[in-house]
Amino acid sequence: MRISCSFNTDKIPIHYRMAMVSIIKEALRTSDEAYYHRLYQKGQHMKPFSFSTYLKNFRMFSHEIKLDGITLTVSSPDHEFLLHLYNGLQKNRAFSYKNYHFIKKKIAVVNEKQVTSPSVVFRTLSPILIEDEKGNPVAPDDESYAEHVNYIANMILSQYRGTGLYVSLSIKPVYFKKVVVKESNHEFAAACEDDEYLYFTAYHGLFAVTGHPEDLQLLYQLGLSKRRNQGFGQLEIEEVRG
């Protein structure tokens, strides 16, 4: 299941993904503070969700984006997480991040598709970030790409269900485009100037993936990327192949 929530706002920061993280965290805290602290306690790395954003009529500037609204879509296989997220979004009319304000407009529950075959084509709703052991970006046409994707997929599933991939994934890029994402976080912002950013090289596109259907279903719901909980790696099923 997925939850989609649209907001009225006329401007967002360039590093707007952290604003979306702030909204998610505030909604969880509003619904159940004990659950929020359990999920975000120090050392707790696994968060059972990914998200993407849709920016309506956006115009890019150096440090801000002007737009006519934003829609946040969150996916997860964890019903407890989704319940608290939905309840918190319902209870709060407005959210703030630094000097930016988001007025809740509409919440919708979106049905997910089911993986019924060991072969699917995934479309990225938010870019996939794959890096090697040194933190260098790995492109889909790199010969080591499948190896690094399998490593990340195995870690995601191991942390969520206690068991990694049932079978290795076969990855075949159908189409992809590089995107460079500007971001920031509390630690980086405290150490740097306001106009400095973290840069991540990620990829949008279509990827044919073959694996165990249960693995593919969970990765569809959890996302497949580094930094999934910061707006990377949310997937949509473009095609289920027989």
XYZ file of C-alpha atoms in Angstrom:
242
model
C 0.000 0.000 0.000
C 1.100 3.570 -0.666
C 0.047 6.859 0.836
C -0.041 9.965 -1.305
C -0.405 13.411 0.266
C -0.504 16.686 -1.647
C 0.423 20.051 -0.131
C -0.075 23.659 -1.072
C 3.210 25.574 -1.091
C 4.763 28.132 -3.387
C 8.435 27.491 -2.697
C 10.717 24.762 -1.382
C 14.479 24.559 -0.794
C 16.752 22.958 -3.365
C 17.377 20.214 -0.797
C 13.611 19.617 -0.519
C 13.908 15.884 0.141
C 14.926 16.663 3.716
C 11.749 18.735 4.047
C 9.773 15.621 3.080
C 11.701 13.591 5.661
C 10.743 16.224 8.235
C 7.051 15.894 7.305
C 7.181 12.099 7.594
C 8.888 12.276 10.985
C 6.443 14.866 12.315
C 3.465 12.780 11.167
C 4.849 9.679 12.914
C 5.574 11.641 16.089
C 2.038 13.075 16.085
C 0.484 9.619 15.716
C 2.613 7.761 18.269
C 5.672 9.321 19.871
C 6.896 5.995 21.275
C 6.822 4.450 17.791
C 8.616 7.466 16.350
C 11.420 7.236 18.911
C 11.728 3.493 18.375
C 12.066 3.953 14.626
C 14.494 6.851 14.826
C 16.468 5.898 17.906
C 20.239 6.173 17.648
C 21.753 3.206 15.815
C 18.438 2.179 14.213
C 19.295 2.247 10.513
C 16.408 0.328 8.944
C 13.371 2.426 8.082
C 10.708 0.413 6.200
C 9.835 2.935 3.496
C 10.842 4.897 0.445
C 9.274 7.990 -1.067
C 9.052 10.119 -4.169
C 7.800 13.617 -4.906
C 5.893 15.309 -7.698
C 6.557 19.031 -8.120
C 3.750 20.911 -9.864
C 4.798 23.582 -12.384
C 8.229 24.039 -10.834
C 10.858 26.652 -11.693
C 14.429 26.146 -10.513
C 16.511 28.921 -8.943
C 19.917 28.837 -7.272
C 18.773 27.891 -3.770
C 15.010 27.505 -4.089
C 12.338 25.999 -6.283
C 9.182 27.981 -6.998
C 6.157 25.788 -7.691
C 2.383 25.407 -7.450
C 2.328 22.523 -4.971
C 4.002 19.251 -4.126
C 2.801 15.653 -3.736
C 4.572 13.177 -1.459
C 4.100 9.448 -2.104
C 5.355 6.972 0.506
C 5.511 3.195 0.028
C 6.070 0.479 2.622
C 5.173 -3.171 3.309
C 4.902 -2.335 7.030
C 1.271 -1.782 8.017
C 2.133 -0.310 11.429
C 4.339 2.317 9.815
C 1.669 3.207 7.244
C -1.039 3.424 9.905
C 0.967 5.896 11.992
C 1.953 7.899 8.916
C -1.652 8.147 7.735
C -2.974 9.061 11.180
C -0.316 11.731 11.659
C -0.943 13.271 8.254
C -4.671 13.336 9.006
C -4.214 15.070 12.342
C -1.846 17.800 11.155
C -3.173 20.506 8.861
C 0.185 22.178 8.276
C 3.879 21.298 8.413
C 6.948 23.515 8.500
C 10.585 22.982 7.589
C 12.879 25.886 8.403
C 11.206 28.877 6.694
C 9.067 26.772 4.368
C 5.428 25.904 4.982
C 3.263 23.089 3.642
C -0.539 23.136 3.935
C -2.102 19.716 3.629
C -4.484 19.463 0.723
C -5.474 15.833 0.133
C -4.505 12.350 1.348
C -5.117 9.225 -0.709
C -4.383 5.524 -0.259
C -2.924 4.079 -3.442
C -3.179 0.370 -4.198
C 0.046 -1.329 -5.191
C 0.573 -3.835 -7.957
C 1.493 -7.451 -7.258
C 4.588 -9.203 -8.556
C 3.370 -12.501 -9.997
C 6.403 -13.393 -12.084
C 10.176 -13.662 -11.561
C 10.715 -10.984 -14.207
C 9.531 -7.368 -14.065
C 10.402 -3.979 -15.495
C 10.723 -1.318 -12.804
C 10.378 2.405 -13.484
C 12.024 4.777 -11.030
C 9.755 7.264 -9.266
C 12.744 8.657 -7.402
C 16.308 8.184 -8.677
C 18.348 5.110 -7.785
C 21.601 5.838 -5.962
C 24.206 3.068 -6.210
C 27.720 3.586 -4.847
C 30.789 1.394 -4.420
C 32.652 0.703 -1.178
C 34.431 4.067 -1.401
C 31.234 6.038 -1.946
C 31.809 6.567 -5.652
C 28.690 6.467 -7.877
C 28.224 3.397 -10.069
C 26.435 3.889 -13.405
C 23.949 1.341 -14.820
C 26.260 0.647 -17.771
C 29.181 -0.187 -15.469
C 30.044 -3.899 -15.481
C 29.943 -3.956 -11.662
C 26.464 -2.370 -11.422
C 24.559 -5.627 -10.895
C 26.995 -6.682 -8.176
C 26.479 -3.459 -6.240
C 22.689 -3.536 -6.704
C 22.614 -7.101 -5.370
C 24.673 -6.063 -2.350
C 22.264 -3.225 -1.501
C 19.147 -5.337 -2.190
C 20.464 -8.128 0.047
C 21.158 -5.653 2.865
C 17.710 -4.029 2.578
C 15.890 -7.364 2.765
C 18.145 -8.726 5.529
C 17.455 -5.699 7.706
C 13.713 -5.813 7.070
C 12.839 -9.509 7.281
C 16.018 -11.086 8.672
C 16.716 -12.941 5.415
C 18.463 -11.557 2.361
C 17.783 -12.290 -1.288
C 16.404 -15.745 -2.004
C 18.156 -15.659 -5.390
C 20.518 -13.117 -6.946
C 18.989 -10.388 -9.068
C 19.675 -10.059 -12.765
C 19.659 -6.382 -13.784
C 19.304 -5.103 -17.341
C 18.968 -1.336 -17.831
C 16.398 -0.552 -20.527
C 16.791 3.213 -20.395
C 18.477 5.507 -17.901
C 19.389 9.157 -17.379
C 21.855 10.637 -14.905
C 20.626 13.160 -12.354
C 22.785 15.069 -9.890
C 20.915 15.701 -6.642
C 21.756 18.560 -4.290
C 21.129 17.693 -0.664
C 22.037 18.626 2.878
C 21.549 17.331 6.423
C 21.986 18.615 9.965
C 25.612 17.504 10.319
C 26.662 18.874 6.935
C 24.785 22.153 7.400
C 26.403 22.707 10.808
C 29.877 22.262 9.339
C 29.420 24.223 6.091
C 28.065 27.454 4.687
C 24.349 27.792 3.843
C 25.021 27.724 0.108
C 27.044 24.487 0.184
C 25.489 21.124 -0.622
C 26.103 17.420 -0.742
C 25.991 16.103 -4.311
C 24.733 12.635 -5.246
C 24.910 11.127 -8.726
C 21.854 8.943 -9.245
C 19.855 7.543 -12.176
C 16.276 7.620 -13.404
C 14.982 5.087 -15.896
C 13.621 1.639 -16.670
C 15.273 -1.539 -15.400
C 14.407 -5.133 -16.283
C 14.948 -7.190 -13.129
C 14.762 -10.957 -12.702
C 14.696 -12.611 -9.279
C 12.462 -14.340 -6.754
C 8.915 -12.846 -6.846
C 8.836 -12.362 -3.064
C 12.119 -10.434 -3.204
C 10.871 -8.287 -6.065
C 7.602 -7.531 -4.255
C 9.388 -6.354 -1.113
C 11.914 -4.271 -3.058
C 9.015 -2.685 -4.936
C 7.511 -1.691 -1.586
C 10.713 -0.823 0.295
C 12.636 0.779 -2.559
C 15.980 -0.196 -4.041
C 18.789 2.277 -3.467
C 21.108 3.761 -0.940
C 19.417 6.543 1.090
C 15.920 5.140 0.416
C 14.513 7.038 3.382
C 15.817 10.313 1.945
C 13.946 10.228 -1.343
C 15.849 7.716 -3.457
C 14.898 4.403 -5.014
C 11.109 4.312 -5.028
C 9.883 2.043 -7.817
C 6.804 1.472 -9.932
C 6.061 -1.714 -11.858
C 6.016 -0.824 -15.528
C 5.570 -4.403 -16.766
C 5.323 -7.926 -15.369
C 6.879 -10.386 -17.777
C 5.875 -14.018 -18.024
